[in-house]
Structures are given as C-alpha cells and as structure tokens.
mmCIF file of C-alpha atoms in Angstrom:
data_model
loop_
_atom_site.group_PDB
_atom_site.id
_atom_site.type_symbol
_atom_site.label_atom_id
_atom_site.label_comp_id
_atom_site.label_asym_id
_atom_site.label_seq_id
_atom_site.Cartn_x
_atom_site.Cartn_y
_atom_site.Cartn_z
ATOM 1 C CA MET A 722 126.032 255.239 62.112
ATOM 2 C CA SER A 723 128.633 254.924 59.106
ATOM 3 C CA GLY A 724 131.449 252.240 59.289
ATOM 4 C CA THR A 725 129.189 250.001 62.475
ATOM 5 C CA ASN A 726 129.336 247.498 60.011
ATOM 6 C CA ASN A 727 132.835 247.044 59.437
ATOM 7 C CA VAL A 728 132.566 246.003 55.714
ATOM 8 C CA PHE A 729 135.808 248.248 54.989
ATOM 9 C CA THR A 730 138.111 248.230 51.695
ATOM 10 C CA GLN A 731 141.856 249.155 51.594
ATOM 11 C CA LEU A 732 142.553 251.165 48.546
ATOM 12 C CA SER A 733 145.975 250.278 46.651
ATOM 13 C CA GLY A 734 148.551 252.757 46.084
ATOM 14 C CA SER A 735 148.114 256.476 47.456
ATOM 15 C CA THR A 736 144.511 256.684 46.460
ATOM 16 C CA PRO A 737 142.905 258.645 49.324
ATOM 17 C CA ALA A 738 140.186 256.534 51.057
ATOM 18 C CA ASP A 739 137.545 259.607 50.322
ATOM 19 C CA ALA A 740 138.320 259.615 46.561
ATOM 20 C CA SER A 741 135.773 257.098 46.438
ATOM 21 C CA ILE A 742 132.821 258.303 48.134
ATOM 22 C CA SER A 743 129.703 258.461 46.128
ATOM 23 C CA LYS A 744 127.126 261.108 47.305
ATOM 24 C CA GLU A 745 124.482 259.213 45.296
ATOM 25 C CA HIS A 746 125.291 255.869 46.608
ATOM 26 C CA GLY A 747 125.327 257.142 50.155
ATOM 27 C CA LEU A 748 121.790 258.939 49.967
ATOM 28 C CA ALA A 749 120.375 255.694 48.254
ATOM 29 C CA TYR A 750 122.213 253.742 51.631
ATOM 30 C CA TRP A 751 119.936 255.717 53.488
ATOM 31 C CA GLU A 752 116.733 256.324 52.021
ATOM 32 C CA SER A 753 116.888 252.273 52.252
ATOM 33 C CA VAL A 754 116.960 252.084 56.250
ATOM 34 C CA SER A 755 114.308 252.186 58.413
ATOM 35 C CA ALA A 756 113.357 255.752 59.938
ATOM 36 C CA ASP A 757 114.087 255.048 63.577
ATOM 37 C CA GLU A 758 116.472 254.425 66.079
ATOM 38 C CA ASN A 759 117.756 251.132 65.031
ATOM 39 C CA GLY A 760 118.064 252.142 61.510
ATOM 40 C CA MET A 761 120.183 255.406 62.271
ATOM 41 C CA LEU A 762 122.594 252.935 64.198
ATOM 42 C CA GLY A 763 122.774 250.600 61.572
ATOM 43 C CA GLY A 764 120.752 247.679 62.925
ATOM 44 C CA ILE A 765 123.383 247.312 66.033
ATOM 45 C CA PRO A 766 120.537 247.459 69.008
ATOM 46 C CA THR A 767 119.199 244.288 67.715
ATOM 47 C CA PHE A 768 121.892 241.945 68.233
ATOM 48 C CA ALA A 769 121.995 240.790 71.587
ATOM 49 C CA GLY A 770 123.562 242.839 74.503
ATOM 50 C CA PHE A 771 123.572 245.947 72.338
ATOM 51 C CA ALA A 772 120.154 247.007 72.691
ATOM 52 C CA ASN A 773 121.687 250.074 75.241
ATOM 53 C CA THR A 774 123.804 251.077 72.704
ATOM 54 C CA SER A 775 121.806 254.930 72.147
ATOM 55 C CA LYS A 776 121.536 255.431 75.886
ATOM 56 C CA ILE A 777 125.044 254.645 76.544
ATOM 57 C CA ASP A 778 126.051 257.071 73.604
ATOM 58 C CA LEU A 779 124.074 259.752 74.615
ATOM 59 C CA GLN A 780 125.168 259.780 78.313
ATOM 60 C CA GLY A 781 128.573 259.555 77.260
ATOM 61 C CA SER A 782 128.041 262.695 75.160
ATOM 62 C CA ARG A 783 126.314 264.310 78.105
ATOM 63 C CA ASN A 784 129.518 263.926 80.398
ATOM 64 C CA PHE A 785 131.770 265.137 77.670
ATOM 65 C CA LEU A 786 129.727 268.343 77.766
ATOM 66 C CA ALA A 787 129.244 268.892 81.397
ATOM 67 C CA LYS A 788 133.097 269.407 81.074
ATOM 68 C CA PHE A 789 132.830 272.183 79.412
ATOM 69 C CA GLY A 790 129.896 273.432 81.689
ATOM 70 C CA ILE A 791 127.453 272.614 79.305
ATOM 71 C CA GLY A 792 124.254 270.663 80.720
ATOM 72 C CA SER A 793 120.982 270.610 82.108
ATOM 73 C CA LYS A 794 121.696 270.058 85.819
ATOM 74 C CA PRO A 795 122.042 272.981 88.431
ATOM 75 C CA GLY A 796 125.335 274.736 87.897
ATOM 76 C CA LEU A 797 125.641 273.965 84.192
ATOM 77 C CA ARG A 798 124.979 276.315 81.605
ATOM 78 C CA ARG A 799 122.533 276.278 78.704
ATOM 79 C CA CYS A 800 122.583 277.025 75.143
ATOM 80 C CA LYS A 801 120.139 279.475 73.294
ATOM 81 C CA ARG A 802 121.191 277.963 69.922
ATOM 82 C CA ILE A 803 122.645 274.427 68.742
ATOM 83 C CA LEU A 804 123.222 272.958 65.255
ATOM 84 C CA GLU A 805 123.212 269.485 64.646
ATOM 85 C CA GLY A 806 124.426 267.940 61.505
ATOM 86 C CA GLY A 807 123.224 264.890 60.296
ATOM 87 C CA ALA A 808 120.370 264.954 62.612
ATOM 88 C CA GLY A 809 118.580 261.427 61.297
ATOM 89 C CA VAL A 810 115.381 261.010 62.958
ATOM 90 C CA GLY A 811 116.412 263.267 65.775
ATOM 91 C CA ARG A 812 117.995 260.779 68.051
ATOM 92 C CA ILE A 813 120.112 262.847 69.433
ATOM 93 C CA THR A 814 118.321 265.970 68.897
ATOM 94 C CA GLU A 815 115.279 264.619 71.177
ATOM 95 C CA GLY A 816 117.642 262.485 73.407
ATOM 96 C CA LEU A 817 120.393 265.148 74.042
ATOM 97 C CA LEU A 818 120.306 268.377 72.779
ATOM 98 C CA THR A 819 116.719 269.876 73.433
ATOM 99 C CA GLU A 820 117.365 269.497 77.061
ATOM 100 C CA LEU A 821 120.321 271.873 76.822
ATOM 101 C CA LEU A 822 118.527 274.576 75.557
ATOM 102 C CA VAL A 823 117.595 277.692 77.676
ATOM 103 C CA ASP A 824 113.736 278.308 78.402
ATOM 104 C CA GLU A 825 113.940 281.780 77.755
ATOM 105 C CA ASN A 826 117.211 284.001 77.227
ATOM 106 C CA GLU A 827 117.786 287.024 78.908
ATOM 107 C CA GLU A 828 117.358 289.336 75.610
ATOM 108 C CA GLY A 829 113.779 287.952 75.724
ATOM 109 C CA LYS A 830 113.531 286.158 72.629
ATOM 110 C CA GLY A 831 112.067 283.599 73.559
ATOM 111 C CA PRO A 832 113.212 279.768 74.069
ATOM 112 C CA GLY A 833 116.146 278.252 72.711
ATOM 113 C CA LYS A 834 116.087 276.221 69.342
ATOM 114 C CA VAL A 835 118.032 273.367 68.073
ATOM 115 C CA ASP A 836 118.443 273.773 64.277
ATOM 116 C CA VAL A 837 118.855 270.459 62.146
ATOM 117 C CA VAL A 838 120.631 269.574 58.827
ATOM 118 C CA GLU A 839 119.604 266.430 57.412
ATOM 119 C CA PRO A 840 119.453 265.209 53.788
ATOM 120 C CA ILE A 841 116.688 262.509 53.739
ATOM 121 C CA ALA A 842 113.264 263.758 53.636
ATOM 122 C CA LYS A 843 111.660 261.039 55.506
ATOM 123 C CA PHE A 844 113.971 261.391 58.509
ATOM 124 C CA THR A 845 113.466 265.351 58.843
ATOM 125 C CA ALA A 846 109.826 264.750 58.628
ATOM 126 C CA LYS A 847 109.892 262.918 62.383
ATOM 127 C CA LEU A 848 111.272 266.320 63.598
ATOM 128 C CA GLN A 849 109.034 268.705 61.917
ATOM 129 C CA GLY A 850 106.895 270.454 64.553
ATOM 130 C CA LYS A 851 108.788 269.181 67.234
ATOM 131 C CA LYS A 852 109.403 271.103 70.824
ATOM 132 C CA GLY A 853 112.969 272.624 70.624
ATOM 133 C CA VAL A 854 113.310 272.124 67.091
ATOM 134 C CA GLY A 855 114.411 275.028 65.211
ATOM 135 C CA LYS A 856 115.136 275.586 61.476
ATOM 136 C CA VAL A 857 115.066 272.218 59.555
ATOM 137 C CA TYR A 858 117.540 271.980 56.457
ATOM 138 C CA VAL A 859 116.723 269.416 54.245
ATOM 139 C CA MET A 860 120.613 269.076 52.634
ATOM 140 C CA GLY A 861 123.940 267.504 52.966
ATOM 141 C CA LEU A 862 126.580 269.144 55.133
ATOM 142 C CA GLU A 863 128.210 269.856 51.876
ATOM 143 C CA GLU A 864 125.331 272.223 50.921
ATOM 144 C CA TRP A 865 124.298 274.075 54.196
ATOM 145 C CA VAL A 866 125.353 277.377 54.585
ATOM 146 C CA PRO A 867 124.435 278.962 58.093
ATOM 147 C CA GLU A 868 121.678 281.299 58.180
ATOM 148 C CA ILE A 869 122.134 283.980 60.886
ATOM 149 C CA GLY A 870 119.457 286.859 60.666
ATOM 150 C CA GLU A 871 119.972 290.323 62.265
ATOM 151 C CA GLY A 872 119.536 290.047 66.186
ATOM 152 C CA GLU A 873 119.699 286.220 65.660
ATOM 153 C CA ASN A 874 122.156 284.462 68.366
ATOM 154 C CA LYS A 875 125.077 282.588 66.923
ATOM 155 C CA TYR A 876 125.265 278.616 67.895
ATOM 156 C CA ASP A 877 126.510 277.865 71.144
ATOM 157 C CA LEU A 878 127.131 274.372 70.237
ATOM 158 C CA VAL A 879 127.375 272.659 66.833
ATOM 159 C CA TRP A 880 127.207 268.726 67.406
ATOM 160 C CA THR A 881 128.172 266.476 64.351
ATOM 161 C CA GLN A 882 128.198 262.892 64.962
ATOM 162 C CA TRP A 883 128.344 259.470 62.589
ATOM 163 C CA CYS A 884 128.024 261.193 59.507
ATOM 164 C CA VAL A 885 131.242 262.867 58.280
ATOM 165 C CA GLY A 886 132.230 260.069 56.966
ATOM 166 C CA HIS A 887 130.216 260.715 53.747
ATOM 167 C CA LEU A 888 132.041 263.998 52.953
ATOM 168 C CA THR A 889 135.406 264.562 51.560
ATOM 169 C CA ASP A 890 138.194 265.622 53.529
ATOM 170 C CA GLU A 891 138.020 268.994 51.452
ATOM 171 C CA GLN A 892 134.075 269.063 52.425
ATOM 172 C CA LEU A 893 134.674 268.378 55.581
ATOM 173 C CA VAL A 894 137.271 271.415 56.120
ATOM 174 C CA ALA A 895 134.637 273.472 54.435
ATOM 175 C CA TYR A 896 131.773 272.615 56.546
ATOM 176 C CA LEU A 897 133.680 273.230 59.842
ATOM 177 C CA GLN A 898 134.802 276.465 58.182
ATOM 178 C CA ARG A 899 130.932 277.705 57.984
ATOM 179 C CA CYS A 900 130.419 276.396 61.486
ATOM 180 C CA LYS A 901 132.900 278.218 62.889
ATOM 181 C CA SER A 902 131.539 281.279 60.916
ATOM 182 C CA ALA A 903 128.640 280.731 62.987
ATOM 183 C CA LEU A 904 129.847 280.307 66.124
ATOM 184 C CA ALA A 905 128.998 282.115 69.241
ATOM 185 C CA GLU A 906 131.857 283.870 71.101
ATOM 186 C CA ASP A 907 132.310 280.916 73.537
ATOM 187 C CA GLY A 908 130.870 278.597 71.191
ATOM 188 C CA LEU A 909 132.077 274.891 71.029
ATOM 189 C CA ILE A 910 131.929 272.766 68.022
ATOM 190 C CA VAL A 911 131.729 268.680 68.944
ATOM 191 C CA ILE A 912 132.638 266.017 66.140
ATOM 192 C CA LYS A 913 131.750 262.677 67.450
ATOM 193 C CA GLU A 914 132.939 259.672 65.177
ATOM 194 C CA ASN A 915 134.024 255.990 64.673
ATOM 195 C CA THR A 916 137.842 256.100 64.061
ATOM 196 C CA THR A 917 140.006 253.351 62.699
ATOM 197 C CA VAL A 918 141.826 250.822 64.880
ATOM 198 C CA LEU A 919 145.138 250.864 62.815
ATOM 199 C CA GLY A 920 145.042 254.465 62.292
ATOM 200 C CA ASN A 921 144.339 254.644 58.437
ATOM 201 C CA ASP A 922 141.580 255.731 56.710
ATOM 202 C CA GLU A 923 139.013 252.823 55.614
ATOM 203 C CA PHE A 924 136.529 253.022 52.840
ATOM 204 C CA ASP A 925 133.003 251.537 53.481
ATOM 205 C CA LYS A 926 131.624 250.083 50.462
ATOM 206 C CA GLU A 927 127.958 249.677 51.573
ATOM 207 C CA ASP A 928 127.188 253.182 52.473
ATOM 208 C CA SER A 929 130.081 254.914 50.599
ATOM 209 C CA SER A 930 131.435 256.393 53.644
ATOM 210 C CA VAL A 931 134.985 256.692 54.950
ATOM 211 C CA THR A 932 136.075 256.030 58.445
ATOM 212 C CA ARG A 933 139.301 258.248 59.265
ATOM 213 C CA GLY A 934 142.303 257.697 61.443
ATOM 214 C CA GLU A 935 143.326 260.073 63.884
ATOM 215 C CA ALA A 936 145.857 261.704 62.078
ATOM 216 C CA THR A 937 143.495 262.459 59.241
ATOM 217 C CA PHE A 938 141.280 264.244 61.623
ATOM 218 C CA GLN A 939 143.868 266.323 62.813
ATOM 219 C CA LYS A 940 144.827 267.359 59.417
ATOM 220 C CA VAL A 941 141.333 268.578 58.753
ATOM 221 C CA PHE A 942 140.925 270.302 61.899
ATOM 222 C CA GLN A 943 143.912 272.037 61.348
ATOM 223 C CA LYS A 944 143.127 273.254 57.837
ATOM 224 C CA ALA A 945 139.738 274.646 59.194
ATOM 225 C CA GLY A 946 141.701 277.021 61.584
ATOM 226 C CA LEU A 947 140.588 274.757 64.656
ATOM 227 C CA LYS A 948 142.127 273.309 67.886
ATOM 228 C CA VAL A 949 141.355 270.573 69.545
ATOM 229 C CA VAL A 950 140.706 271.503 73.135
ATOM 230 C CA LYS A 951 139.666 268.185 74.316
ATOM 231 C CA ALA A 952 139.124 264.649 72.678
ATOM 232 C CA GLU A 953 138.154 261.533 74.468
ATOM 233 C CA PHE A 954 136.927 257.786 73.430
ATOM 234 C CA GLN A 955 133.500 256.945 73.941
ATOM 235 C CA LYS A 956 133.485 254.345 77.168
ATOM 236 C CA GLY A 957 131.046 251.764 78.197
ATOM 237 C CA PHE A 958 129.673 250.302 74.810
ATOM 238 C CA PRO A 959 129.218 246.625 74.949
ATOM 239 C CA GLN A 960 131.108 243.977 73.059
ATOM 240 C CA THR A 961 130.813 240.167 72.672
ATOM 241 C CA ARG A 962 133.159 237.667 71.807
ATOM 242 C CA THR A 963 132.056 237.639 67.837
ATOM 243 C CA MET A 964 131.283 241.874 68.152
ATOM 244 C CA LYS A 965 132.967 244.901 69.100
ATOM 245 C CA LEU A 966 132.256 248.197 67.553
ATOM 246 C CA LEU A 967 134.778 250.414 65.992
ATOM 247 C CA PRO A 968 136.531 253.213 68.380
ATOM 248 C CA VAL A 969 134.584 256.210 68.810
ATOM 249 C CA ARG A 970 135.962 259.570 69.575
ATOM 250 C CA MET A 971 134.753 262.704 70.597
ATOM 251 C CA TYR A 972 136.789 265.833 69.738
ATOM 252 C CA ALA A 973 135.781 269.384 71.129
ATOM 253 C CA LEU A 974 137.005 272.312 68.533
ATOM 254 C CA LYS A 975 137.377 276.246 69.036
ATOM 255 C CA PRO A 976 138.718 278.505 66.970
#
C-alpha cells in the first residue's frame, strides 16, 4: 500500500516525481515487510481505530464492481478469468476476486481463475495452489506480458490496486496497454490507488513510489487509449484526530 506512511518529498523545479523511482529500492522495501495483511497495508491495521481498514476497502471495491453488474450476488455476472496486478499475499485475490469467478463456464472449460502478478516471491508463495488462483507471475508489472493461449478466455476483469506508484508514467502506460490487449470484449480494467490531496505528484522516499494527482492519472489513461467510464472515491475509511489516510480513488477503464 504505497504512500500510506505519508512521507513525501516535493521535487524541485520541473523534475517529474516518477524520475526518482528506484525499482531496486522498492523491491528491497517490500522484501523487508511481513508477508501478511498488516505488511500489505503498511502497518495501518495496527493503529487504534484502523483494524477494519481491509474489510472497508474490500466492501468498497465490491460495491463499485456491482455498479457494472459484476458480483457474486444473484442477478450479477461472474467472471471467467481475472487478472490481479500487484497481488501481494492475496488479500484482494482471496478477499474479493475469487468470489467473482464462475464455477463452470458455458464452454465447459472448467471453473474461472484469477491470474496474479507479484514480484516478491515470499508473497506469491502464499497463493500457490490456492483455490481459484491460476497463473502466478513472479515479476513486476513492467515485465508482465499477457499469455492468452489458443482457446483460452481473455480477462473479464483486470484489477490493480496500491502498486502502480512503483511504475514510472511511461511504464504504467505500457502496462495498461498490455492489459487492454488481453481484455475480453466487455471487459473492465480497474485501477484503485491513493491520490494526492493537492493534485501534484509526490515521491515517497521510504518505499520509492509516487502518489499521483488526478491530472497525471488522466494523462496516463489517455495515452494508454483508455476511457474513464466511472471514477469514485473509496468511502468509510477510519480517521482520528491525528491520523487520516490519503484519498483513494477507483477508476473503471475501457478501450
């Protein structure tokens, strides 16, 4: 969950914030955190009043997808194949995405699967062999290339959350373009990320990531050839007199 610690650096002059991203530094940070929910959320659940942060986050995501007719409840459609970018230990994989899968699709190709991309091996080890998990790509989003074999379904849903801050703008555009190429006809791409309060891009030295402003996200989506069909802020996160999470926004994208 990049940026949750709010340790930001304003870069002088016209130097873009993403110019300071170091892949090695970012990987070293994530190798140092625990392979559990608390580690994935930057220690936020350990603070008084913030224990339910993950539950609130997942429900907000569930509600957002329901607006596109996607869900596990009666009347909503399930997915044959899902991709999760930056899956970590599977907090979202198991807490949301696998419940959206079909048991059997109409072509008789068996139950749906969630493919995951995650560069930290000790995190992906938690997902190997889990029900509903398909291909596990132990690599960064900037390295991932979709593998759609003959007769295989494309992705009905691509979900990427709290990790694109480790990509430069150029890398993020390229990642989204690859996602678009692997998207099913009526598929949906969702980016759920922290956004800055003042709209400027800010660099976080601790995990070597960037928290982007709204204008930068819009430029990236446009360059990737994607349209924002819906955008909403996550609601309901806890806050105290001394602590408040950054604004988190969900973007639903289509070609």
